[in-house]
Coordinates of C-alpha atoms and ligand atoms in Angstrom, one line a residue:
M445 CA 74.7 268.5 -78.4
K446 CA 75.4 266.8 -75.1
F447 CA 73.0 267.3 -72.3
P448 CA 74.9 269.0 -69.4
A449 CA 76.3 266.4 -67.0
C450 CA 75.4 268.2 -63.8
I451 CA 71.7 268.2 -64.8
T452 CA 71.8 264.5 -65.6
G453 CA 73.1 263.9 -62.1
A454 CA 70.4 265.9 -60.5
L455 CA 67.9 264.0 -62.5
L456 CA 69.1 260.7 -61.4
S457 CA 68.7 261.5 -57.7
G458 CA 65.3 263.0 -58.2
A459 CA 64.1 260.1 -60.3
F460 CA 63.3 257.8 -57.5
A461 CA 61.3 260.2 -55.3
A462 CA 59.3 261.2 -58.3
A463 CA 58.6 257.6 -59.5
Q464 CA 54.9 257.9 -58.7
E465 CA 54.5 261.5 -59.6
N466 CA 56.5 262.1 -62.8
P467 CA 56.2 265.9 -63.4
V468 CA 56.0 265.3 -67.2
R469 CA 52.6 264.2 -68.5
L470 CA 52.7 262.8 -72.0
N471 CA 51.5 260.1 -74.2
Q472 CA 53.6 257.2 -72.9
S473 CA 53.4 255.2 -76.2
G474 CA 54.8 258.1 -78.2
F475 CA 54.2 260.2 -81.2
Y476 CA 53.9 260.0 -85.0
T477 CA 57.1 261.1 -86.7
A478 CA 55.5 264.0 -88.5
G479 CA 52.5 264.5 -86.1
P480 CA 51.8 266.9 -83.3
K481 CA 53.9 266.3 -80.1
H482 CA 52.9 267.9 -76.9
A483 CA 53.8 267.2 -73.3
V484 CA 52.7 268.9 -70.1
V485 CA 55.2 269.8 -67.4
M486 CA 53.7 270.2 -64.0
S487 CA 54.4 273.6 -62.6
P488 CA 56.3 275.1 -60.7
V489 CA 59.2 274.3 -62.9
T490 CA 62.9 274.9 -62.3
S491 CA 63.6 276.1 -65.8
G492 CA 61.6 277.6 -68.6
R493 CA 63.4 275.5 -71.2
F494 CA 62.9 271.9 -72.1
F495 CA 65.0 269.4 -73.9
I496 CA 64.3 266.2 -75.8
T497 CA 67.2 263.8 -75.4
T498 CA 68.1 260.2 -75.8
P499 CA 67.1 258.3 -72.6
N500 CA 70.7 258.3 -71.3
G501 CA 70.9 262.0 -71.9
S502 CA 73.9 261.7 -74.3
D503 CA 72.2 263.4 -77.2
T504 CA 69.8 266.3 -77.4
V505 CA 67.6 266.3 -80.4
F506 CA 65.3 269.2 -79.7
S507 CA 64.9 272.1 -77.3
G508 CA 62.3 274.7 -76.7
E509 CA 60.5 277.1 -74.4
L510 CA 57.7 276.0 -72.1
Q511 CA 54.5 277.9 -72.7
P512 CA 53.1 280.2 -70.0
E513 CA 51.5 278.6 -67.0
K514 CA 47.9 277.4 -67.0
I515 CA 45.8 276.7 -64.0
S516 CA 43.5 273.8 -64.3
R517 CA 39.8 274.3 -63.5
Y518 CA 39.4 270.8 -62.3
S519 CA 42.3 270.2 -59.9
A520 CA 45.1 272.2 -58.3
S521 CA 47.3 271.3 -61.3
R522 CA 49.3 274.1 -62.8
T523 CA 50.9 273.2 -66.1
R524 CA 53.4 274.4 -68.7
M525 CA 53.0 273.0 -72.2
A526 CA 56.0 271.8 -74.2
D527 CA 55.4 271.7 -77.9
F528 CA 58.0 269.7 -79.8
S529 CA 55.9 269.0 -82.9
D530 CA 58.8 270.1 -85.1
L531 CA 60.9 267.2 -83.9
D532 CA 60.9 264.7 -86.8
K533 CA 63.7 262.4 -85.8
K534 CA 62.7 258.8 -85.1
G535 CA 63.9 257.1 -81.9
R536 CA 63.4 256.6 -78.2
F537 CA 63.6 259.8 -76.2
V538 CA 62.8 261.5 -72.9
L539 CA 61.8 265.1 -72.2
R540 CA 63.9 266.9 -69.6
V541 CA 63.5 270.1 -67.8
P542 CA 66.8 271.0 -66.1
G543 CA 66.5 270.2 -62.4
M544 CA 63.4 268.0 -62.7
A545 CA 63.0 264.3 -63.2
A546 CA 63.0 263.2 -66.8
S547 CA 59.8 261.9 -68.5
Y548 CA 59.2 258.3 -69.1
P549 CA 60.8 257.2 -72.4
F550 CA 58.6 257.5 -75.5
E551 CA 58.9 256.6 -79.1
V552 CA 58.8 258.9 -82.1
G553 CA 58.1 256.7 -85.1
D554 CA 55.7 255.6 -87.8
A555 CA 53.8 253.1 -85.7
P556 CA 53.8 254.1 -82.1
Y557 CA 50.2 252.9 -81.6
R558 CA 50.3 249.8 -83.7
D559 CA 50.5 247.4 -80.7
L560 CA 47.8 249.3 -78.9
A561 CA 45.5 249.2 -81.9
V562 CA 45.9 245.4 -81.9
A563 CA 45.7 244.9 -78.1
V564 CA 42.5 246.9 -77.5
L565 CA 40.7 244.8 -80.1
K566 CA 42.2 241.6 -78.7
G567 CA 40.7 242.7 -75.4
F568 CA 37.4 241.5 -76.6
Y569 CA 38.7 238.0 -77.2
F570 CA 39.8 238.0 -73.5
Q571 CA 36.2 238.8 -72.5
R572 CA 34.7 235.8 -74.3
A573 CA 32.2 233.8 -72.3
S574 CA 31.6 230.0 -72.7
M575 CA 34.8 229.0 -74.3
P576 CA 38.3 228.3 -73.2
L577 CA 41.1 230.8 -74.0
E578 CA 44.0 228.9 -75.3
A579 CA 47.6 229.8 -74.7
Q580 CA 48.2 230.1 -78.5
Y581 CA 46.0 233.2 -78.4
A582 CA 45.8 234.2 -74.8
G583 CA 49.5 233.6 -73.7
K584 CA 49.9 233.5 -70.0
W585 CA 46.3 234.6 -69.6
A586 CA 44.9 231.3 -71.0
R587 CA 42.0 230.0 -68.9
P588 CA 39.2 227.4 -69.0
A589 CA 35.8 228.3 -70.3
G590 CA 33.3 230.0 -67.9
H591 CA 29.6 230.4 -67.9
P592 CA 28.4 227.9 -70.5
D593 CA 24.9 229.6 -70.4
T594 CA 23.4 226.6 -72.1
R595 CA 20.7 226.4 -69.4
V596 CA 19.5 229.9 -68.6
L597 CA 16.1 230.5 -66.8
V598 CA 13.4 232.9 -67.8
H599 CA 13.2 235.1 -64.8
P600 CA 9.6 235.9 -63.5
S601 CA 10.1 239.5 -64.7
A602 CA 10.2 238.1 -68.3
A603 CA 7.6 235.4 -68.0
D604 CA 4.6 235.2 -70.3
S605 CA 2.2 232.4 -71.4
K606 CA 4.6 231.0 -74.0
R607 CA 7.7 231.2 -71.8
P608 CA 6.6 230.9 -68.2
A609 CA 9.0 231.6 -65.4
G610 CA 11.7 228.9 -65.1
T611 CA 11.6 228.0 -68.8
V612 CA 15.1 226.9 -69.8
I613 CA 16.7 228.6 -72.8
A614 CA 20.2 228.6 -74.2
S615 CA 22.2 231.9 -74.4
P616 CA 25.8 230.9 -74.7
G617 CA 28.8 232.9 -75.9
G618 CA 29.2 236.7 -76.1
W619 CA 31.5 238.9 -74.2
Y620 CA 31.4 239.5 -70.5
D621 CA 30.4 243.1 -70.0
A622 CA 33.2 244.2 -67.8
G623 CA 34.9 243.3 -64.6
D624 CA 31.7 241.3 -63.9
Y625 CA 30.5 238.2 -65.8
N626 CA 27.0 239.3 -66.9
K627 CA 25.9 240.1 -70.4
Y628 CA 23.8 243.2 -71.1
I629 CA 22.1 243.9 -74.4
V630 CA 22.1 247.7 -74.1
N631 CA 25.8 247.9 -73.5
S632 CA 26.4 245.4 -76.2
G633 CA 24.5 247.6 -78.6
I634 CA 26.8 250.6 -78.5
T635 CA 29.8 248.4 -78.3
M636 CA 28.9 246.5 -81.4
Y637 CA 28.2 249.8 -83.2
M638 CA 31.7 251.1 -82.5
L639 CA 33.3 248.0 -83.8
L640 CA 31.1 247.4 -86.9
S641 CA 31.2 251.1 -87.8
A642 CA 35.0 251.1 -87.4
Y643 CA 35.0 248.4 -90.0
E644 CA 32.5 250.3 -92.3
S645 CA 34.7 253.4 -92.1
F646 CA 38.0 251.7 -92.8
P647 CA 37.4 248.3 -94.5
A648 CA 40.7 248.1 -96.3
Y649 CA 42.6 248.8 -93.2
F650 CA 40.8 246.2 -91.2
D651 CA 41.1 243.6 -93.9
Q652 CA 44.8 243.4 -93.0
L653 CA 44.6 243.7 -89.2
N654 CA 45.4 240.4 -87.6
V655 CA 45.0 240.1 -83.8
N656 CA 45.6 236.4 -83.4
I657 CA 42.3 235.0 -82.5
P658 CA 41.1 231.4 -83.2
E659 CA 39.3 232.6 -86.4
S660 CA 42.2 234.6 -87.8
G661 CA 43.0 233.6 -91.3
N662 CA 39.5 232.5 -92.2
G663 CA 39.1 235.1 -94.9
V664 CA 37.1 237.4 -92.8
P665 CA 38.6 240.5 -91.0
D666 CA 39.4 239.7 -87.3
I667 CA 37.3 242.7 -86.2
L668 CA 34.2 241.0 -87.8
D669 CA 35.0 237.5 -86.5
E670 CA 35.4 238.9 -83.0
S671 CA 32.2 240.9 -83.3
L672 CA 30.3 237.9 -84.6
Y673 CA 31.1 236.1 -81.4
N674 CA 28.9 238.6 -79.6
L675 CA 26.4 239.0 -82.4
R676 CA 25.5 235.3 -82.1
W677 CA 25.0 235.6 -78.4
M678 CA 22.8 238.7 -79.0
M679 CA 20.6 236.7 -81.3
T680 CA 19.8 234.2 -78.5
M681 CA 18.4 237.1 -76.4
Q682 CA 15.4 237.6 -78.7
D683 CA 12.2 235.9 -77.8
P684 CA 11.2 234.1 -81.0
N685 CA 7.6 234.3 -80.0
D686 CA 7.2 238.1 -80.2
G687 CA 10.5 239.6 -81.3
G688 CA 11.2 241.4 -77.9
V689 CA 14.7 241.2 -76.5
Y690 CA 15.6 240.4 -72.9
H691 CA 17.5 243.2 -71.2
K692 CA 20.3 241.0 -69.9
C693 CA 21.6 237.5 -69.2
T694 CA 22.7 237.6 -65.6
N695 CA 23.2 236.1 -62.2
A696 CA 20.9 237.4 -59.5
E697 CA 24.0 238.6 -57.6
F698 CA 27.4 239.6 -58.9
D699 CA 29.9 236.7 -58.9
K700 CA 32.7 236.7 -56.3
M701 CA 36.1 237.9 -57.5
V702 CA 36.9 234.5 -59.0
M703 CA 37.9 233.1 -62.4
P704 CA 35.1 232.6 -64.9
H705 CA 35.2 228.8 -64.6
C706 CA 35.0 229.0 -60.8
A707 CA 31.9 231.1 -60.9
T708 CA 29.3 228.9 -62.5
T709 CA 27.2 227.7 -59.6
Q710 CA 24.6 230.5 -59.5
P711 CA 21.6 230.2 -61.8
R712 CA 21.6 232.5 -64.8
Y713 CA 18.5 234.3 -65.9
V714 CA 17.2 236.3 -68.8
V715 CA 15.1 239.2 -67.4
Q716 CA 12.4 241.5 -68.6
K717 CA 12.4 242.6 -72.2
S718 CA 12.9 246.4 -72.6
T719 CA 12.4 248.9 -75.3
A720 CA 16.0 250.2 -75.1
A721 CA 17.4 246.7 -75.4
T722 CA 15.1 245.8 -78.3
C723 CA 15.9 248.9 -80.3
D724 CA 19.6 248.6 -79.7
F725 CA 19.4 245.0 -80.8
A726 CA 17.4 246.1 -84.0
A727 CA 20.0 248.7 -84.8
V728 CA 22.9 246.2 -84.4
M729 CA 21.2 243.6 -86.5
A730 CA 20.6 246.1 -89.2
I731 CA 24.2 247.1 -89.3
A732 CA 25.2 243.4 -89.2
Y733 CA 23.0 242.8 -92.2
R734 CA 25.0 245.4 -94.1
V735 CA 28.3 244.2 -92.9
Y736 CA 28.1 240.5 -92.9
G737 CA 26.1 240.5 -96.1
K738 CA 29.5 241.0 -97.8
F739 CA 30.6 237.7 -96.4
E740 CA 27.7 235.5 -97.6
Q741 CA 30.1 232.7 -98.5
A742 CA 31.8 232.5 -95.1
F743 CA 28.5 232.9 -93.3
P744 CA 25.7 231.7 -95.5
G745 CA 22.3 233.0 -94.4
L746 CA 23.7 235.1 -91.6
A747 CA 22.7 238.5 -93.1
D748 CA 19.1 237.3 -93.7
S749 CA 18.9 236.1 -90.1
C750 CA 20.0 239.5 -89.0
R751 CA 17.5 241.3 -91.1
N752 CA 14.7 239.1 -89.9
A753 CA 15.8 239.6 -86.3
A754 CA 15.9 243.3 -86.7
E755 CA 12.4 243.4 -88.3
Q756 CA 10.9 241.3 -85.5
A757 CA 12.5 243.4 -82.9
W758 CA 11.3 246.5 -84.5
K759 CA 7.7 245.2 -84.7
W760 CA 7.9 244.6 -81.0
A761 CA 9.4 248.0 -80.1
A762 CA 7.0 249.9 -82.4
D763 CA 4.0 248.3 -80.8
E764 CA 2.4 250.9 -78.6
R765 CA 2.3 248.5 -75.7
N766 CA 6.0 248.1 -75.7
A767 CA 7.1 251.5 -76.9
N768 CA 8.4 252.7 -73.6
L769 CA 9.1 249.7 -71.4
S770 CA 12.1 250.7 -69.4
Y771 CA 14.1 248.3 -67.2
S772 CA 13.8 249.2 -63.6
Q773 CA 15.4 246.8 -61.2
A774 CA 13.8 248.5 -58.2
A775 CA 10.4 247.9 -59.6
I776 CA 11.1 244.3 -60.6
N777 CA 12.6 243.5 -57.2
K778 CA 9.5 244.8 -55.5
A779 CA 7.3 242.6 -57.6
V780 CA 9.1 239.3 -58.0
S781 CA 12.0 237.1 -56.9
P782 CA 14.8 236.3 -56.9
R783 CA 15.9 239.8 -56.7
I784 CA 18.4 240.9 -59.3
R785 CA 21.3 243.0 -58.1
T786 CA 23.6 243.2 -61.1
G787 CA 24.2 246.1 -63.5
E788 CA 21.0 247.9 -64.5
Y789 CA 21.7 249.9 -67.6
G790 CA 18.2 251.4 -67.1
D791 CA 17.2 254.1 -69.5
R792 CA 13.8 255.8 -69.4
F793 CA 14.2 258.0 -72.5
V794 CA 14.1 255.8 -75.6
E795 CA 13.4 258.3 -78.4
D796 CA 17.0 258.1 -79.3
E797 CA 17.0 254.3 -79.3
L798 CA 14.0 254.3 -81.5
S799 CA 15.5 256.8 -83.8
W800 CA 18.8 255.0 -84.1
A801 CA 17.2 251.6 -84.9
A802 CA 15.0 253.3 -87.5
T803 CA 18.0 255.0 -89.1
E804 CA 20.1 251.8 -89.3
M805 CA 17.2 249.8 -90.8
L806 CA 16.5 252.6 -93.3
L807 CA 20.2 252.6 -94.4
A808 CA 20.3 248.8 -94.5
W809 CA 17.3 248.0 -96.7
G810 CA 15.2 251.1 -96.9
G811 CA 12.9 249.9 -94.2
S812 CA 10.6 252.6 -92.9
G813 CA 10.8 253.8 -89.4
A814 CA 7.1 254.3 -89.4
R815 CA 6.1 256.9 -86.8
F816 CA 9.7 257.3 -85.6
P817 CA 11.8 259.9 -87.3
I818 CA 15.2 259.0 -88.4
A819 CA 18.1 260.7 -86.7
R820 CA 17.4 264.4 -86.5
V821 CA 20.5 266.5 -86.8
N822 CA 21.2 269.6 -84.7
Y823 CA 18.8 268.4 -82.2
G824 CA 19.8 267.3 -78.7
M825 CA 23.4 266.6 -79.9
Q826 CA 24.9 264.6 -77.1
L827 CA 28.0 262.6 -77.1
P828 CA 27.1 258.9 -77.5
S829 CA 27.0 256.7 -74.5
W830 CA 25.1 253.5 -73.6
W831 CA 22.1 255.7 -72.7
S832 CA 22.3 258.2 -75.6
V833 CA 22.6 256.7 -79.0
R834 CA 21.1 259.3 -81.4
M835 CA 24.4 260.4 -82.7
L836 CA 25.3 256.9 -83.7
G837 CA 22.5 257.1 -86.3
D838 CA 23.9 260.5 -87.4
W839 CA 27.3 259.0 -88.0
S840 CA 25.8 256.2 -90.0
L841 CA 23.9 258.7 -92.1
F842 CA 27.1 260.5 -92.7
R843 CA 28.9 257.3 -93.7
F844 CA 26.3 256.6 -96.3
A845 CA 25.6 260.2 -97.1
G846 CA 26.5 259.8 -100.7
E847 CA 23.7 257.3 -101.1
N848 CA 20.9 259.1 -99.2
G849 CA 21.3 262.7 -100.4
R850 CA 21.9 264.1 -97.0
K851 CA 25.6 264.8 -97.4
D852 CA 25.6 268.5 -96.7
E853 CA 23.3 268.3 -93.8
M854 CA 25.3 265.5 -92.1
Q855 CA 28.6 267.2 -92.8
A856 CA 27.4 270.4 -91.2
S857 CA 26.1 268.6 -88.2
I858 CA 29.3 266.7 -87.7
V859 CA 31.5 269.8 -88.0
H860 CA 29.2 271.8 -85.8
F861 CA 29.5 269.3 -83.0
A862 CA 33.3 269.0 -83.5
D863 CA 33.7 272.8 -83.2
E864 CA 31.7 272.8 -80.0
L865 CA 34.0 270.1 -78.6
T866 CA 37.2 271.9 -79.6
G867 CA 36.2 275.4 -78.8
R868 CA 37.9 275.6 -75.4
A869 CA 40.7 273.1 -75.9
A870 CA 43.3 275.8 -75.9
Q871 CA 42.2 276.9 -72.4
N872 CA 42.4 273.4 -71.0
A873 CA 45.5 273.1 -68.8
F874 CA 46.4 269.8 -70.5
G875 CA 45.6 271.1 -74.0
T876 CA 43.2 268.1 -74.7
V877 CA 39.7 268.2 -75.9
M878 CA 38.8 265.8 -73.0
G879 CA 38.3 267.6 -69.8
Q880 CA 36.6 270.9 -70.9
T881 CA 33.7 270.3 -68.6
A882 CA 33.5 268.6 -65.2
G883 CA 30.8 266.4 -66.7
D884 CA 33.5 264.7 -68.8
F885 CA 34.7 263.0 -65.6
N886 CA 31.9 260.6 -64.8
W887 CA 31.8 256.8 -64.4
G888 CA 33.6 255.6 -67.5
G889 CA 34.8 259.2 -68.4
N890 CA 37.7 257.7 -70.3
A891 CA 35.2 256.5 -72.8
N892 CA 34.1 260.2 -73.3
A893 CA 37.7 261.0 -74.3
A894 CA 37.7 258.1 -76.9
T895 CA 34.2 258.9 -78.1
Q896 CA 35.0 262.6 -78.5
G897 CA 37.9 261.4 -80.5
I898 CA 35.6 259.5 -82.8
A899 CA 33.4 262.6 -83.3
L900 CA 36.6 264.5 -84.3
V901 CA 37.7 261.7 -86.7
Y902 CA 34.3 262.1 -88.4
A903 CA 34.9 265.9 -88.6
Y904 CA 38.2 265.1 -90.3
L905 CA 36.5 262.7 -92.7
A906 CA 33.9 265.4 -93.5
T907 CA 36.4 268.2 -94.1
K908 CA 39.8 266.6 -94.6
D909 CA 41.0 269.4 -92.3
R910 CA 43.9 267.9 -90.3
K911 CA 43.2 270.1 -87.3
Y912 CA 40.3 267.8 -86.3
L913 CA 42.6 264.7 -86.4
D914 CA 45.1 266.6 -84.3
Y915 CA 42.4 267.2 -81.8
A916 CA 41.4 263.5 -81.9
L917 CA 45.0 262.7 -81.2
S918 CA 45.0 265.1 -78.2
N919 CA 42.4 262.8 -76.6
L920 CA 44.6 259.7 -77.3
D921 CA 47.4 261.7 -75.6
Y922 CA 45.0 262.2 -72.7
L923 CA 44.2 258.5 -72.4
L924 CA 47.9 257.5 -72.7
G925 CA 49.2 259.9 -70.1
R926 CA 48.8 263.6 -70.8
N927 CA 46.3 264.0 -67.9
A928 CA 46.2 265.2 -64.3
T929 CA 46.8 261.7 -62.9
G930 CA 49.8 260.9 -65.1
Y931 CA 48.4 257.4 -65.8
C932 CA 48.4 255.7 -69.2
F933 CA 44.9 254.2 -68.7
V934 CA 45.3 251.1 -70.8
T935 CA 46.4 247.8 -69.1
G936 CA 49.7 246.6 -70.5
F937 CA 50.8 250.0 -71.9
G938 CA 52.9 252.8 -70.7
E939 CA 55.2 253.0 -67.7
K940 CA 52.6 254.3 -65.3
R941 CA 49.7 252.0 -65.9
P942 CA 46.8 250.3 -64.2
M943 CA 48.0 247.1 -62.4
H944 CA 44.8 246.5 -60.3
P945 CA 41.7 246.9 -62.5
H946 CA 38.3 245.9 -61.2
H947 CA 38.3 242.9 -63.5
R948 CA 37.7 239.5 -62.0
P949 CA 40.1 237.5 -64.2
S950 CA 42.9 240.0 -63.6
V951 CA 42.3 239.9 -59.9
A952 CA 41.9 236.1 -59.6
D953 CA 44.4 234.6 -62.0
G954 CA 47.4 234.9 -59.8
I955 CA 49.3 236.6 -62.6
A956 CA 50.9 240.0 -61.7
D957 CA 50.1 241.7 -65.0
P958 CA 46.5 242.4 -65.6
V959 CA 44.9 241.1 -68.8
P960 CA 46.3 243.5 -71.4
G961 CA 44.5 245.9 -73.8
F962 CA 41.8 247.3 -71.5
L963 CA 40.8 250.9 -70.9
V964 CA 39.9 251.6 -67.3
G965 CA 37.0 253.9 -66.5
G966 CA 39.3 256.8 -65.3
P967 CA 38.8 259.8 -63.1
N968 CA 35.3 260.0 -61.7
S969 CA 34.5 262.8 -59.4
K970 CA 31.5 261.0 -57.8
M971 CA 33.6 258.0 -56.6
E972 CA 30.5 255.9 -56.1
D973 CA 32.4 252.8 -55.0
G974 CA 33.4 254.2 -51.6
A975 CA 37.0 253.2 -52.2
R976 CA 39.9 255.2 -50.7
Y977 CA 40.9 257.8 -53.2
P978 CA 44.2 259.6 -52.4
F979 CA 43.3 262.3 -54.8
R980 CA 39.7 263.5 -55.0
E981 CA 39.6 266.4 -57.3
V982 CA 37.4 266.2 -60.5
E983 CA 40.2 265.3 -62.8
T984 CA 42.4 263.4 -60.3
A985 CA 39.7 261.2 -58.7
Y986 CA 41.3 258.0 -59.8
V987 CA 43.0 255.2 -57.9
D988 CA 44.5 252.0 -59.3
S989 CA 42.7 249.7 -56.9
E990 CA 40.7 246.5 -57.4
S991 CA 37.9 247.8 -55.2
A992 CA 37.5 251.1 -57.0
Y993 CA 35.0 249.9 -59.6
A994 CA 33.7 253.4 -60.3
C995 CA 37.1 254.5 -61.8
N996 CA 39.1 251.4 -62.3
E997 CA 36.8 248.8 -63.9
I998 CA 37.1 247.8 -67.5
T999 CA 34.1 247.5 -69.9
I1000 CA 33.5 246.6 -73.5
N1001 CA 31.7 249.9 -74.2
W1002 CA 34.8 251.8 -73.0
N1003 CA 37.2 249.7 -75.0
A1004 CA 35.2 249.8 -78.2
P1005 CA 35.5 253.6 -78.9
L1006 CA 39.2 253.3 -78.2
V1007 CA 39.4 250.5 -80.8
F1008 CA 37.7 252.9 -83.3
L1009 CA 39.9 255.9 -82.4
V1010 CA 43.3 254.3 -82.4
N1011 CA 42.6 252.2 -85.5
A1012 CA 41.2 255.2 -87.3
L1013 CA 44.4 257.1 -86.6
E1014 CA 46.4 254.1 -87.9
A1015 CA 44.2 253.9 -91.0
L1016 CA 44.5 257.7 -91.7
K1017 CA 48.1 258.4 -90.6
V1018 CA 49.6 258.4 -94.2
E1019 CA 46.9 260.5 -95.8
A1020 CA 47.0 262.9 -92.9
G1021 CA 50.7 263.3 -93.2
Y1022 CA 51.6 262.0 -89.7
V1023 CA 54.0 259.6 -91.3
K1024 CA 55.7 259.7 -94.7
E1025 CA 54.8 256.8 -97.0
Ligands
9MR2302 O1 31.9 243.9 -59.7 C1 30.8 244.8 -59.8 C2 31.0 245.7 -60.9 O2 31.1 245.1 -62.2 C3 29.9 246.8 -61.0 O3 30.3 247.8 -61.9 C4 29.7 247.4 -59.6 C5 28.6 248.4 -59.6 O4 27.4 247.8 -59.9 O5 29.5 246.4 -58.6 C6 30.6 245.5 -58.5 O6 30.3 244.5 -57.6 C7 30.4 244.9 -56.2 C8 29.0 245.1 -55.7 O7 28.3 246.2 -56.3 C9 29.1 245.4 -54.2 N1 29.8 244.3 -53.5 C10 31.2 244.1 -54.0 C11 31.1 243.8 -55.5 C12 32.5 243.6 -56.0 O8 33.4 244.6 -55.7
9MR2303 O1 28.9 252.2 -67.2 C1 27.8 252.3 -66.2 C2 27.7 253.7 -65.7 O2 27.4 254.6 -66.7 C3 26.8 253.7 -64.5 O3 26.8 254.9 -63.9 C4 27.1 252.6 -63.5 C5 26.1 252.5 -62.4 O4 24.9 252.2 -62.8 O5 27.1 251.3 -64.2 C6 28.1 251.2 -65.2 O6 28.0 250.0 -65.8 C7 28.4 248.8 -65.1 C8 27.3 247.8 -65.2 O7 26.2 248.2 -64.5 C9 27.8 246.4 -64.8 N1 29.0 246.1 -65.4 C10 30.1 247.0 -65.2 C11 29.7 248.3 -65.8 C12 30.8 249.3 -65.6 O8 31.1 249.7 -64.3

């Protein structure tokens, strides 16, 4: 069927005016051939019917009725859902409503997220400190090394008799946290969990995933090579004298918006050891013991070092004197100088960190958590974030449920949480699991969407009920364009995409395209950066501006859950029937 010519004409004239505000909100990467396919058309609409056509409008491959209007609770958006899940023709298409601008073109195929799955993992390579990024791997974003961190000072907040203030230690490597160039253990903790647990969940899939990093082809999966770059840095953050772990390796002040190699004049410090950092470190080292133990030949002795590091850290954290030492920058800055003004990642409630570390050690070598219970299910179930890590332990217990006899319990808890997440998705104006509460839209809210997606992947693994994977996909749809802003939130992907993330290399490198493969923070109703936001509602409070760090920064702990989510979908797409073998 030909799409009526008059409508195509109308579409052409409307297309320019609507360039910023396309009325169709959909996953701009596309859809699996046999998977769910939903798009939202912003109401009011000029017709209740929609058509899926080739981009030039010459062929119509599907048509349907828009669903009744929904009013969003978190913005003035009114929406009409288009469901074209039954379309199973591969190709490049657009969605059209007669009289309105066509959607951006999208793909229906067997690997619409393959490039994304690679790019979001490759993003970590682009964050590497202390080494040059070569053109062979980094393309036009090649750059010299920044922040060697071979001479890092012990800050007065971390001083003791064995390492007095000003002691020089080496803490090279690792990933820059975000748009800034500091390195924070707490945030590294959850980030490493997401990557290493992705590998533990889908080892065969990751065995074949090549993202073109310097270590590619060394017989170790790239996701583990990349993670090792940060693991080795983490190990330098442990005080060998007592096992405690410094909260961060940082400047006193944030660097200017310059390239890494132009930013090395300020001294770098390790600051106070904290319970949260030390527990997160112990948890990561325990997982690393499990994971890298399988690559003893490639990395002789590594697993043992990890185990030793975890045990020393645990000894420190479980010591009454250290059991709740939080990192408070205000307190430190009152007491000593120089004042530290970089990211805080302060966390005063550490029961969950203690529980998570105990759980991972128990699973790794049967170590006992002593007075700290291993993850308790159905208790304080909270979506994981850098300050709330209990559920990470639950997920690990689930992965190893066969071995620890807690299978039923862990399955029930995972399904319970998933059902809570999905309960109101149908009422959501965009039909996504993301965005059911205003609290979803906080600083880094996009990571909530990805992390909810992981919780739903686990529910699928626990039940093999495809509805949970469909829900997980709804959040990928959210991140790639089915949302109130219309943005695909990953740099380098989609038609309407972030071009000005708060990311120092992307700002300073003189290249128009930002470094690709990064998830920006996303709508954040608090807008703490004081930037100018043209839209200020809960789910539209996003602006693609370099100065808007509360919604447009990029961070390792936001990318990592997206690595898990999109690669999990790729790993499961055949068994779930999203594509035919
Ligand atoms: O670049 C910094 C970013 O990584 C942080 O998330 C943010 C909040 O701590 O701060 C950014 O740095 C800004 C600083 O706070 C205030 N002066 C301008 C800095 C760069 O925009
Ligand atoms: O992701 C962090 C967010 O939860 C906090 O509300 C915010 C303010 O404390 O800080 C965010 O973390 C930033 C960190 O402090 C410094 N590097 C950039 C991080 C993302 O903006």
